[in-house]
Amino acid sequence: MAGRAARLVLLAGAAALASGSQGDREPVYRDCVLRCEERNCSGGALRHFRSRQPIYMILAEYTNQICLFQVGLVMTTWPFSRFLFFQEPASALASFLNGLASLMMLYRYRTSVPASSPMYHTCVAFAWVSLNAWFWSTVFHTRDTDLTEKMDYFCASTVILHSVYLCCVRTVGLQYPAVARAFRAFLLLLLTTHVSYLSLVHFDYGYNLAANVAFGLVNVVWWLTWCLRNHRRLPHVRKCVVVVLLLQGLSLLELLDFPPFFWVLDAHAIWHISTIPVHILFFSFLEDDSLYLLKESEAKFKLA
């Protein structure tokens, strides 16, 4: 999440995060915003400004954020250029395309894989969880508020934990369903505790990042261990190996920090764009693996 705190200062939606980012707590920044609001956000000046705003700006409630946006532009050399009501248009578009790719692959999966496949319902549930996460990612990059930011973070955590559960079902749960059910209950409790702490106690960016890194490491190690043990017996498992390695490699883009190209395309947006084909490949792996499991279960049924 490199550059996250800096981006929060720039965006018009940073009002709801005034107590959350270091940039918003800077005395110079707060003083500039206060003086701007005194001049422009009351009486005739405010009515004049609102009368000139297009309908999409009014619906997105940007009329209440003009000072935060203008001061952010003045105080940084790395401003984002808003397009219509999209605060981060490249990241919003990339998130939407990731969601669209997930929706297309879900349709393909449900078309090609019968519901009798042992992993069918778990894979379909994972697809819907992913779609929900990309929806909130799109909303968050369109309009940054306290609610949309939390939903973006919480849904991202849900995807990681569901991937861990998916791996558990594939590696252990098919043979021991009770273990998978117990592990699912544990993950739900873990997610509930995580979300409750961030929502009700303290929204700690450092803790949230550390928690998701920990979830992600469990996910990576578990999937890779299973893949390396089965890649010779199951050729389609190589797709999963590529996905895991690519996702880890591409996540390094988040460590980059450079001015956005054309005031729109930053490292975060490039990361979201690059994950589109990776998600397609992962759903392709799930499709191949589900069909393999179906054939295996049918063969065992015939032998029985």
PDB file of C-alpha atoms in Angstrom:
ATOM      1  CA  MET A   1       0.000   0.000   0.000  1.00  0.00           C
ATOM      2  CA  ALA A   2       2.876   2.380  -0.695  1.00  0.00           C
ATOM      3  CA  GLY A   3       1.706   5.917  -1.322  1.00  0.00           C
ATOM      4  CA  ARG A   4      -1.709   5.230   0.210  1.00  0.00           C
ATOM      5  CA  ALA A   5      -1.489   7.993   2.817  1.00  0.00           C
ATOM      6  CA  ALA A   6      -0.354  10.493   0.210  1.00  0.00           C
ATOM      7  CA  ARG A   7      -3.230   9.627  -2.111  1.00  0.00           C
ATOM      8  CA  LEU A   8      -5.755  10.161   0.659  1.00  0.00           C
ATOM      9  CA  VAL A   9      -4.687  13.803   0.963  1.00  0.00           C
ATOM     10  CA  LEU A  10      -5.204  14.383  -2.736  1.00  0.00           C
ATOM     11  CA  LEU A  11      -8.640  12.967  -3.228  1.00  0.00           C
ATOM     12  CA  ALA A  12     -11.844  14.857  -2.740  1.00  0.00           C
ATOM     13  CA  GLY A  13     -13.303  12.019  -0.705  1.00  0.00           C
ATOM     14  CA  ALA A  14     -10.653  12.374   1.980  1.00  0.00           C
ATOM     15  CA  ALA A  15     -13.055  14.318   4.203  1.00  0.00           C
ATOM     16  CA  ALA A  16     -14.366  11.191   5.839  1.00  0.00           C
ATOM     17  CA  LEU A  17     -10.814  10.100   6.632  1.00  0.00           C
ATOM     18  CA  ALA A  18      -9.724  13.289   8.378  1.00  0.00           C
ATOM     19  CA  SER A  19      -8.761  11.376  11.476  1.00  0.00           C
ATOM     20  CA  GLY A  20      -7.334   8.402   9.606  1.00  0.00           C
ATOM     21  CA  SER A  21      -4.384   9.558   7.461  1.00  0.00           C
ATOM     22  CA  GLN A  22      -1.243  11.367   8.473  1.00  0.00           C
ATOM     23  CA  GLY A  23      -1.587  13.859   5.626  1.00  0.00           C
ATOM     24  CA  ASP A  24      -5.039  14.940   6.754  1.00  0.00           C
ATOM     25  CA  ARG A  25      -3.700  15.684  10.238  1.00  0.00           C
ATOM     26  CA  GLU A  26      -0.954  18.017   9.017  1.00  0.00           C
ATOM     27  CA  PRO A  27      -1.525  21.532  10.504  1.00  0.00           C
ATOM     28  CA  VAL A  28      -0.713  23.304   7.226  1.00  0.00           C
ATOM     29  CA  TYR A  29      -3.185  21.157   5.323  1.00  0.00           C
ATOM     30  CA  ARG A  30      -5.965  21.598   7.876  1.00  0.00           C
ATOM     31  CA  ASP A  31      -5.368  25.355   8.035  1.00  0.00           C
ATOM     32  CA  CYS A  32      -5.586  25.667   4.246  1.00  0.00           C
ATOM     33  CA  VAL A  33      -8.816  23.673   4.148  1.00  0.00           C
ATOM     34  CA  LEU A  34     -10.322  25.782   6.938  1.00  0.00           C
ATOM     35  CA  ARG A  35      -9.501  29.050   5.172  1.00  0.00           C
ATOM     36  CA  CYS A  36     -10.848  27.719   1.885  1.00  0.00           C
ATOM     37  CA  GLU A  37     -14.116  26.680   3.544  1.00  0.00           C
ATOM     38  CA  GLU A  38     -14.487  30.075   5.212  1.00  0.00           C
ATOM     39  CA  ARG A  39     -14.176  31.819   1.834  1.00  0.00           C
ATOM     40  CA  ASN A  40     -16.035  29.433  -0.449  1.00  0.00           C
ATOM     41  CA  CYS A  41     -18.249  27.041   1.502  1.00  0.00           C
ATOM     42  CA  SER A  42     -20.848  29.336   3.017  1.00  0.00           C
ATOM     43  CA  GLY A  43     -23.474  31.843   1.968  1.00  0.00           C
ATOM     44  CA  GLY A  44     -23.579  33.172  -1.568  1.00  0.00           C
ATOM     45  CA  ALA A  45     -20.226  31.684  -2.609  1.00  0.00           C
ATOM     46  CA  LEU A  46     -21.436  28.164  -1.850  1.00  0.00           C
ATOM     47  CA  ARG A  47     -24.797  28.694  -3.547  1.00  0.00           C
ATOM     48  CA  HIS A  48     -23.040  30.104  -6.616  1.00  0.00           C
ATOM     49  CA  PHE A  49     -20.688  27.116  -6.758  1.00  0.00           C
ATOM     50  CA  ARG A  50     -23.482  24.561  -6.396  1.00  0.00           C
ATOM     51  CA  SER A  51     -25.580  26.254  -9.062  1.00  0.00           C
ATOM     52  CA  ARG A  52     -22.846  25.612 -11.632  1.00  0.00           C
ATOM     53  CA  GLN A  53     -22.295  21.919 -10.824  1.00  0.00           C
ATOM     54  CA  PRO A  54     -23.511  19.203 -13.229  1.00  0.00           C
ATOM     55  CA  ILE A  55     -26.011  16.689 -11.945  1.00  0.00           C
ATOM     56  CA  TYR A  56     -23.472  13.847 -11.616  1.00  0.00           C
ATOM     57  CA  MET A  57     -21.358  16.003  -9.289  1.00  0.00           C
ATOM     58  CA  ILE A  58     -24.361  16.773  -7.110  1.00  0.00           C
ATOM     59  CA  LEU A  59     -25.428  13.116  -6.959  1.00  0.00           C
ATOM     60  CA  ALA A  60     -21.881  12.087  -5.992  1.00  0.00           C
ATOM     61  CA  GLU A  61     -21.875  14.802  -3.288  1.00  0.00           C
ATOM     62  CA  TYR A  62     -18.689  16.403  -4.597  1.00  0.00           C
ATOM     63  CA  THR A  63     -20.106  19.853  -3.900  1.00  0.00           C
ATOM     64  CA  ASN A  64     -19.187  19.364  -0.232  1.00  0.00           C
ATOM     65  CA  GLN A  65     -15.609  18.365  -1.025  1.00  0.00           C
ATOM     66  CA  ILE A  66     -14.327  21.205  -3.209  1.00  0.00           C
ATOM     67  CA  CYS A  67     -11.880  22.635  -0.645  1.00  0.00           C
ATOM     68  CA  LEU A  68     -10.330  19.268   0.167  1.00  0.00           C
ATOM     69  CA  PHE A  69      -9.829  18.627  -3.522  1.00  0.00           C
ATOM     70  CA  GLN A  70      -8.396  22.039  -4.352  1.00  0.00           C
ATOM     71  CA  VAL A  71      -6.044  22.131  -1.368  1.00  0.00           C
ATOM     72  CA  GLY A  72      -4.827  18.641  -2.235  1.00  0.00           C
ATOM     73  CA  LEU A  73      -3.986  19.781  -5.749  1.00  0.00           C
ATOM     74  CA  VAL A  74      -2.030  22.764  -4.442  1.00  0.00           C
ATOM     75  CA  MET A  75      -0.085  20.864  -1.781  1.00  0.00           C
ATOM     76  CA  THR A  76       1.192  17.990  -3.928  1.00  0.00           C
ATOM     77  CA  THR A  77       3.088  17.512  -7.163  1.00  0.00           C
ATOM     78  CA  TRP A  78       1.345  14.149  -7.722  1.00  0.00           C
ATOM     79  CA  PRO A  79      -2.337  15.027  -8.124  1.00  0.00           C
ATOM     80  CA  PHE A  80      -4.895  12.685  -9.660  1.00  0.00           C
ATOM     81  CA  SER A  81      -7.099  14.079 -12.369  1.00  0.00           C
ATOM     82  CA  ARG A  82     -10.758  13.288 -11.743  1.00  0.00           C
ATOM     83  CA  PHE A  83     -12.819  12.247 -14.764  1.00  0.00           C
ATOM     84  CA  LEU A  84     -16.514  13.083 -14.398  1.00  0.00           C
ATOM     85  CA  PHE A  85     -17.268  11.682 -10.911  1.00  0.00           C
ATOM     86  CA  PHE A  86     -14.425   9.109 -10.959  1.00  0.00           C
ATOM     87  CA  GLN A  87     -11.738  10.120  -8.468  1.00  0.00           C
ATOM     88  CA  GLU A  88      -9.257   7.496  -9.689  1.00  0.00           C
ATOM     89  CA  PRO A  89     -10.564   6.650 -13.175  1.00  0.00           C
ATOM     90  CA  ALA A  90      -7.843   4.156 -14.149  1.00  0.00           C
ATOM     91  CA  SER A  91      -8.178   2.119 -10.957  1.00  0.00           C
ATOM     92  CA  ALA A  92     -11.985   2.287 -11.136  1.00  0.00           C
ATOM     93  CA  LEU A  93     -11.976   1.058 -14.747  1.00  0.00           C
ATOM     94  CA  ALA A  94      -9.467  -1.685 -13.973  1.00  0.00           C
ATOM     95  CA  SER A  95     -11.556  -2.852 -11.005  1.00  0.00           C
ATOM     96  CA  PHE A  96     -14.665  -2.909 -13.184  1.00  0.00           C
ATOM     97  CA  LEU A  97     -12.843  -4.954 -15.847  1.00  0.00           C
ATOM     98  CA  ASN A  98     -11.630  -7.418 -13.226  1.00  0.00           C
ATOM     99  CA  GLY A  99     -15.212  -7.820 -12.076  1.00  0.00           C
ATOM    100  CA  LEU A 100     -16.420  -8.234 -15.644  1.00  0.00           C
ATOM    101  CA  ALA A 101     -13.769 -10.897 -16.274  1.00  0.00           C
ATOM    102  CA  SER A 102     -14.833 -12.706 -13.092  1.00  0.00           C
ATOM    103  CA  LEU A 103     -18.477 -12.564 -14.164  1.00  0.00           C
ATOM    104  CA  MET A 104     -17.663 -13.972 -17.614  1.00  0.00           C
ATOM    105  CA  MET A 105     -15.594 -16.780 -16.097  1.00  0.00           C
ATOM    106  CA  LEU A 106     -18.374 -17.547 -13.608  1.00  0.00           C
ATOM    107  CA  TYR A 107     -20.805 -17.905 -16.511  1.00  0.00           C
ATOM    108  CA  ARG A 108     -18.330 -20.136 -18.346  1.00  0.00           C
ATOM    109  CA  TYR A 109     -17.747 -22.236 -15.239  1.00  0.00           C
ATOM    110  CA  ARG A 110     -21.448 -22.758 -14.569  1.00  0.00           C
ATOM    111  CA  THR A 111     -21.988 -23.613 -18.238  1.00  0.00           C
ATOM    112  CA  SER A 112     -19.205 -26.177 -18.522  1.00  0.00           C
ATOM    113  CA  VAL A 113     -19.119 -27.731 -15.036  1.00  0.00           C
ATOM    114  CA  PRO A 114     -22.124 -29.752 -13.794  1.00  0.00           C
ATOM    115  CA  ALA A 115     -23.425 -28.966 -10.331  1.00  0.00           C
ATOM    116  CA  SER A 116     -22.610 -32.546  -9.300  1.00  0.00           C
ATOM    117  CA  SER A 117     -18.879 -31.775  -9.347  1.00  0.00           C
ATOM    118  CA  PRO A 118     -17.498 -31.985  -5.784  1.00  0.00           C
ATOM    119  CA  MET A 119     -16.020 -28.449  -5.886  1.00  0.00           C
ATOM    120  CA  TYR A 120     -18.867 -26.798  -7.814  1.00  0.00           C
ATOM    121  CA  HIS A 121     -20.605 -24.910  -5.001  1.00  0.00           C
ATOM    122  CA  THR A 122     -17.359 -23.833  -3.324  1.00  0.00           C
ATOM    123  CA  CYS A 123     -16.003 -22.458  -6.615  1.00  0.00           C
ATOM    124  CA  VAL A 124     -19.236 -20.652  -7.442  1.00  0.00           C
ATOM    125  CA  ALA A 125     -19.288 -19.095  -3.964  1.00  0.00           C
ATOM    126  CA  PHE A 126     -15.694 -17.940  -4.467  1.00  0.00           C
ATOM    127  CA  ALA A 127     -16.672 -16.327  -7.771  1.00  0.00           C
ATOM    128  CA  TRP A 128     -19.491 -14.369  -6.111  1.00  0.00           C
ATOM    129  CA  VAL A 129     -17.202 -13.263  -3.284  1.00  0.00           C
ATOM    130  CA  SER A 130     -14.694 -12.056  -5.882  1.00  0.00           C
ATOM    131  CA  LEU A 131     -17.380 -10.213  -7.824  1.00  0.00           C
ATOM    132  CA  ASN A 132     -18.525  -8.475  -4.665  1.00  0.00           C
ATOM    133  CA  ALA A 133     -14.952  -7.406  -3.881  1.00  0.00           C
ATOM    134  CA  TRP A 134     -14.393  -5.956  -7.361  1.00  0.00           C
ATOM    135  CA  PHE A 135     -17.710  -4.131  -7.144  1.00  0.00           C
ATOM    136  CA  TRP A 136     -16.622  -2.373  -3.957  1.00  0.00           C
ATOM    137  CA  SER A 137     -13.167  -1.742  -5.369  1.00  0.00           C
ATOM    138  CA  THR A 138     -14.817   0.016  -8.313  1.00  0.00           C
ATOM    139  CA  VAL A 139     -17.058   2.041  -5.998  1.00  0.00           C
ATOM    140  CA  PHE A 140     -14.163   2.976  -3.726  1.00  0.00           C
ATOM    141  CA  HIS A 141     -11.958   4.219  -6.565  1.00  0.00           C
ATOM    142  CA  THR A 142     -14.950   6.108  -7.929  1.00  0.00           C
ATOM    143  CA  ARG A 143     -15.871   7.802  -4.659  1.00  0.00           C
ATOM    144  CA  ASP A 144     -13.557   7.579  -1.658  1.00  0.00           C
ATOM    145  CA  THR A 145     -15.564   7.765   1.581  1.00  0.00           C
ATOM    146  CA  ASP A 146     -15.235   6.134   4.964  1.00  0.00           C
ATOM    147  CA  LEU A 147     -17.838   3.513   4.016  1.00  0.00           C
ATOM    148  CA  THR A 148     -16.476   2.688   0.556  1.00  0.00           C
ATOM    149  CA  GLU A 149     -12.915   2.435   1.860  1.00  0.00           C
ATOM    150  CA  LYS A 150     -13.909   0.018   4.606  1.00  0.00           C
ATOM    151  CA  MET A 151     -15.969  -2.093   2.210  1.00  0.00           C
ATOM    152  CA  ASP A 152     -13.041  -2.233  -0.216  1.00  0.00           C
ATOM    153  CA  TYR A 153     -10.662  -3.415   2.517  1.00  0.00           C
ATOM    154  CA  PHE A 154     -13.099  -5.827   4.163  1.00  0.00           C
ATOM    155  CA  CYS A 155     -14.139  -7.445   0.882  1.00  0.00           C
ATOM    156  CA  ALA A 156     -10.498  -7.866  -0.125  1.00  0.00           C
ATOM    157  CA  SER A 157      -9.861  -9.701   3.151  1.00  0.00           C
ATOM    158  CA  THR A 158     -12.916 -11.861   2.482  1.00  0.00           C
ATOM    159  CA  VAL A 159     -11.541 -12.906  -0.920  1.00  0.00           C
ATOM    160  CA  ILE A 160      -8.192 -13.937   0.569  1.00  0.00           C
ATOM    161  CA  LEU A 161      -9.805 -15.944   3.360  1.00  0.00           C
ATOM    162  CA  HIS A 162     -12.231 -17.581   0.945  1.00  0.00           C
ATOM    163  CA  SER A 163      -9.277 -18.585  -1.226  1.00  0.00           C
ATOM    164  CA  VAL A 164      -7.738 -20.193   1.874  1.00  0.00           C
ATOM    165  CA  TYR A 165     -11.031 -22.022   2.452  1.00  0.00           C
ATOM    166  CA  LEU A 166     -11.143 -23.053  -1.210  1.00  0.00           C
ATOM    167  CA  CYS A 167      -7.686 -24.547  -0.810  1.00  0.00           C
ATOM    168  CA  CYS A 168      -8.730 -26.314   2.384  1.00  0.00           C
ATOM    169  CA  VAL A 169     -11.728 -27.918   0.682  1.00  0.00           C
ATOM    170  CA  ARG A 170      -9.613 -29.004  -2.291  1.00  0.00           C
ATOM    171  CA  THR A 171      -6.746 -30.450  -0.278  1.00  0.00           C
ATOM    172  CA  VAL A 172      -8.480 -31.793   2.841  1.00  0.00           C
ATOM    173  CA  GLY A 173     -12.224 -31.190   2.809  1.00  0.00           C
ATOM    174  CA  LEU A 174     -13.147 -33.591   0.038  1.00  0.00           C
ATOM    175  CA  GLN A 175     -11.810 -36.463   2.129  1.00  0.00           C
ATOM    176  CA  TYR A 176     -12.753 -35.031   5.532  1.00  0.00           C
ATOM    177  CA  PRO A 177     -15.849 -32.794   5.219  1.00  0.00           C
ATOM    178  CA  ALA A 178     -16.035 -32.262   8.980  1.00  0.00           C
ATOM    179  CA  VAL A 179     -12.574 -30.699   8.950  1.00  0.00           C
ATOM    180  CA  ALA A 180     -13.625 -28.303   6.179  1.00  0.00           C
ATOM    181  CA  ARG A 181     -16.760 -27.305   8.094  1.00  0.00           C
ATOM    182  CA  ALA A 182     -14.798 -26.657  11.277  1.00  0.00           C
ATOM    183  CA  PHE A 183     -12.185 -24.657   9.363  1.00  0.00           C
ATOM    184  CA  ARG A 184     -14.927 -22.621   7.664  1.00  0.00           C
ATOM    185  CA  ALA A 185     -16.369 -21.734  11.073  1.00  0.00           C
ATOM    186  CA  PHE A 186     -12.902 -20.686  12.238  1.00  0.00           C
ATOM    187  CA  LEU A 187     -12.370 -18.465   9.179  1.00  0.00           C
ATOM    188  CA  LEU A 188     -15.782 -16.839   9.636  1.00  0.00           C
ATOM    189  CA  LEU A 189     -14.932 -16.113  13.279  1.00  0.00           C
ATOM    190  CA  LEU A 190     -11.539 -14.735  12.226  1.00  0.00           C
ATOM    191  CA  LEU A 191     -13.113 -12.473   9.588  1.00  0.00           C
ATOM    192  CA  THR A 192     -15.795 -11.279  12.004  1.00  0.00           C
ATOM    193  CA  THR A 193     -13.182 -10.434  14.632  1.00  0.00           C
ATOM    194  CA  HIS A 194     -11.011  -8.659  12.065  1.00  0.00           C
ATOM    195  CA  VAL A 195     -13.863  -6.550  10.691  1.00  0.00           C
ATOM    196  CA  SER A 196     -15.294  -5.813  14.149  1.00  0.00           C
ATOM    197  CA  TYR A 197     -11.967  -4.532  15.449  1.00  0.00           C
ATOM    198  CA  LEU A 198     -11.424  -2.256  12.461  1.00  0.00           C
ATOM    199  CA  SER A 199     -15.037  -1.021  12.517  1.00  0.00           C
ATOM    200  CA  LEU A 200     -15.767  -0.690  16.225  1.00  0.00           C
ATOM    201  CA  VAL A 201     -12.396  -0.264  17.937  1.00  0.00           C
ATOM    202  CA  HIS A 202      -9.820   1.357  15.685  1.00  0.00           C
ATOM    203  CA  PHE A 203      -9.305   1.428  11.922  1.00  0.00           C
ATOM    204  CA  ASP A 204      -5.580   0.708  11.913  1.00  0.00           C
ATOM    205  CA  TYR A 205      -4.046   0.683   8.415  1.00  0.00           C
ATOM    206  CA  GLY A 206      -0.869  -1.002   9.652  1.00  0.00           C
ATOM    207  CA  TYR A 207      -2.759  -3.803  11.383  1.00  0.00           C
ATOM    208  CA  ASN A 208      -5.041  -4.301   8.392  1.00  0.00           C
ATOM    209  CA  LEU A 209      -2.050  -4.587   6.075  1.00  0.00           C
ATOM    210  CA  ALA A 210      -0.234  -6.992   8.404  1.00  0.00           C
ATOM    211  CA  ALA A 211      -3.342  -9.156   8.795  1.00  0.00           C
ATOM    212  CA  ASN A 212      -3.901  -9.407   5.061  1.00  0.00           C
ATOM    213  CA  VAL A 213      -0.226 -10.195   4.458  1.00  0.00           C
ATOM    214  CA  ALA A 214      -0.526 -13.014   7.006  1.00  0.00           C
ATOM    215  CA  PHE A 215      -3.722 -14.316   5.354  1.00  0.00           C
ATOM    216  CA  GLY A 216      -2.040 -14.089   1.964  1.00  0.00           C
ATOM    217  CA  LEU A 217       1.072 -15.983   3.071  1.00  0.00           C
ATOM    218  CA  VAL A 218      -1.049 -18.856   4.375  1.00  0.00           C
ATOM    219  CA  ASN A 219      -2.921 -18.866   1.088  1.00  0.00           C
ATOM    220  CA  VAL A 220       0.259 -18.861  -1.030  1.00  0.00           C
ATOM    221  CA  VAL A 221       2.139 -21.503   0.951  1.00  0.00           C
ATOM    222  CA  TRP A 222      -0.857 -23.850   1.130  1.00  0.00           C
ATOM    223  CA  TRP A 223      -1.696 -23.629  -2.584  1.00  0.00           C
ATOM    224  CA  LEU A 224       1.940 -23.925  -3.703  1.00  0.00           C
ATOM    225  CA  THR A 225       2.596 -26.908  -1.441  1.00  0.00           C
ATOM    226  CA  TRP A 226      -0.395 -28.757  -2.852  1.00  0.00           C
ATOM    227  CA  CYS A 227       0.457 -27.780  -6.426  1.00  0.00           C
ATOM    228  CA  LEU A 228       4.063 -28.928  -6.189  1.00  0.00           C
ATOM    229  CA  ARG A 229       2.939 -32.287  -4.830  1.00  0.00           C
ATOM    230  CA  ASN A 230       0.424 -32.834  -7.637  1.00  0.00           C
ATOM    231  CA  HIS A 231       1.749 -31.029 -10.723  1.00  0.00           C
ATOM    232  CA  ARG A 232       3.020 -34.232 -12.371  1.00  0.00           C
ATOM    233  CA  ARG A 233      -0.172 -36.193 -11.742  1.00  0.00           C
ATOM    234  CA  LEU A 234      -2.453 -33.262 -12.587  1.00  0.00           C
ATOM    235  CA  PRO A 235      -1.078 -31.150 -15.476  1.00  0.00           C
ATOM    236  CA  HIS A 236      -3.743 -28.438 -15.068  1.00  0.00           C
ATOM    237  CA  VAL A 237      -2.312 -27.654 -11.618  1.00  0.00           C
ATOM    238  CA  ARG A 238       0.461 -25.734 -13.369  1.00  0.00           C
ATOM    239  CA  LYS A 239      -2.077 -23.009 -14.100  1.00  0.00           C
ATOM    240  CA  CYS A 240      -2.547 -22.550 -10.355  1.00  0.00           C
ATOM    241  CA  VAL A 241       1.227 -22.326  -9.836  1.00  0.00           C
ATOM    242  CA  VAL A 242       1.463 -19.594 -12.469  1.00  0.00           C
ATOM    243  CA  VAL A 243      -1.431 -17.712 -10.881  1.00  0.00           C
ATOM    244  CA  VAL A 244       0.051 -17.803  -7.383  1.00  0.00           C
ATOM    245  CA  LEU A 245       3.507 -16.730  -8.561  1.00  0.00           C
ATOM    246  CA  LEU A 246       2.126 -13.974 -10.786  1.00  0.00           C
ATOM    247  CA  LEU A 247      -0.088 -12.550  -8.075  1.00  0.00           C
ATOM    248  CA  GLN A 248       2.853 -12.402  -5.681  1.00  0.00           C
ATOM    249  CA  GLY A 249       5.100 -10.831  -8.285  1.00  0.00           C
ATOM    250  CA  LEU A 250       2.526  -8.310  -9.437  1.00  0.00           C
ATOM    251  CA  SER A 251       1.786  -7.285  -5.858  1.00  0.00           C
ATOM    252  CA  LEU A 252       5.276  -5.750  -5.808  1.00  0.00           C
ATOM    253  CA  LEU A 253       3.810  -2.999  -7.976  1.00  0.00           C
ATOM    254  CA  GLU A 254       2.212  -1.708  -4.781  1.00  0.00           C
ATOM    255  CA  LEU A 255       5.715  -0.941  -3.487  1.00  0.00           C
ATOM    256  CA  LEU A 256       6.380   1.424  -6.357  1.00  0.00           C
ATOM    257  CA  ASP A 257       5.744   5.105  -5.828  1.00  0.00           C
ATOM    258  CA  PHE A 258       5.833   7.398  -8.836  1.00  0.00           C
ATOM    259  CA  PRO A 259       3.768  10.294 -10.210  1.00  0.00           C
ATOM    260  CA  PRO A 260       0.708   8.979 -12.081  1.00  0.00           C
ATOM    261  CA  PHE A 261       1.147   8.992 -15.837  1.00  0.00           C
ATOM    262  CA  PHE A 262      -1.143  11.616 -17.358  1.00  0.00           C
ATOM    263  CA  TRP A 263      -2.341  12.303 -13.768  1.00  0.00           C
ATOM    264  CA  VAL A 264      -4.365   9.060 -13.942  1.00  0.00           C
ATOM    265  CA  LEU A 265      -2.260   5.877 -14.223  1.00  0.00           C
ATOM    266  CA  ASP A 266      -0.338   5.066 -11.032  1.00  0.00           C
ATOM    267  CA  ALA A 267       1.208   1.826  -9.730  1.00  0.00           C
ATOM    268  CA  HIS A 268      -2.032   0.802  -8.027  1.00  0.00           C
ATOM    269  CA  ALA A 269      -3.986   1.140 -11.272  1.00  0.00           C
ATOM    270  CA  ILE A 270      -1.328  -0.790 -13.207  1.00  0.00           C
ATOM    271  CA  TRP A 271      -1.530  -3.542 -10.591  1.00  0.00           C
ATOM    272  CA  HIS A 272      -5.306  -3.809 -10.998  1.00  0.00           C
ATOM    273  CA  ILE A 273      -4.995  -3.883 -14.791  1.00  0.00           C
ATOM    274  CA  SER A 274      -2.361  -6.609 -14.682  1.00  0.00           C
ATOM    275  CA  THR A 275      -4.517  -8.923 -12.532  1.00  0.00           C
ATOM    276  CA  ILE A 276      -7.280  -9.234 -15.137  1.00  0.00           C
ATOM    277  CA  PRO A 277      -5.681 -12.110 -17.126  1.00  0.00           C
ATOM    278  CA  VAL A 278      -4.499 -13.719 -13.871  1.00  0.00           C
ATOM    279  CA  HIS A 279      -8.068 -14.060 -12.594  1.00  0.00           C
ATOM    280  CA  ILE A 280      -9.134 -15.535 -15.924  1.00  0.00           C
ATOM    281  CA  LEU A 281      -6.345 -18.116 -15.650  1.00  0.00           C
ATOM    282  CA  PHE A 282      -7.340 -19.022 -12.091  1.00  0.00           C
ATOM    283  CA  PHE A 283     -10.965 -19.617 -13.035  1.00  0.00           C
ATOM    284  CA  SER A 284      -9.693 -21.711 -15.957  1.00  0.00           C
ATOM    285  CA  PHE A 285      -7.780 -23.817 -13.431  1.00  0.00           C
ATOM    286  CA  LEU A 286     -10.891 -24.173 -11.257  1.00  0.00           C
ATOM    287  CA  GLU A 287     -12.872 -25.300 -14.312  1.00  0.00           C
ATOM    288  CA  ASP A 288     -10.278 -27.911 -15.312  1.00  0.00           C
ATOM    289  CA  ASP A 289      -9.914 -29.160 -11.751  1.00  0.00           C
ATOM    290  CA  SER A 290     -13.663 -29.401 -11.193  1.00  0.00           C
ATOM    291  CA  LEU A 291     -14.106 -31.433 -14.365  1.00  0.00           C
ATOM    292  CA  TYR A 292     -11.248 -33.706 -13.299  1.00  0.00           C
ATOM    293  CA  LEU A 293     -12.849 -34.250  -9.879  1.00  0.00           C
ATOM    294  CA  LEU A 294     -16.187 -34.992 -11.544  1.00  0.00           C
ATOM    295  CA  LYS A 295     -14.637 -37.688 -13.741  1.00  0.00           C
ATOM    296  CA  GLU A 296     -12.807 -39.113 -10.740  1.00  0.00           C
ATOM    297  CA  SER A 297     -15.973 -39.280  -8.629  1.00  0.00           C
ATOM    298  CA  GLU A 298     -17.924 -40.869 -11.499  1.00  0.00           C
ATOM    299  CA  ALA A 299     -15.200 -43.475 -11.945  1.00  0.00           C
ATOM    300  CA  LYS A 300     -15.277 -44.357  -8.244  1.00  0.00           C
ATOM    301  CA  PHE A 301     -19.087 -44.590  -8.387  1.00  0.00           C
ATOM    302  CA  LYS A 302     -18.904 -47.062 -11.294  1.00  0.00           C
ATOM    303  CA  LEU A 303     -16.324 -49.186  -9.469  1.00  0.00           C
ATOM    304  CA  ALA A 304     -18.512 -49.242  -6.392  1.00  0.00           C
TER     305      ALA A 304
END
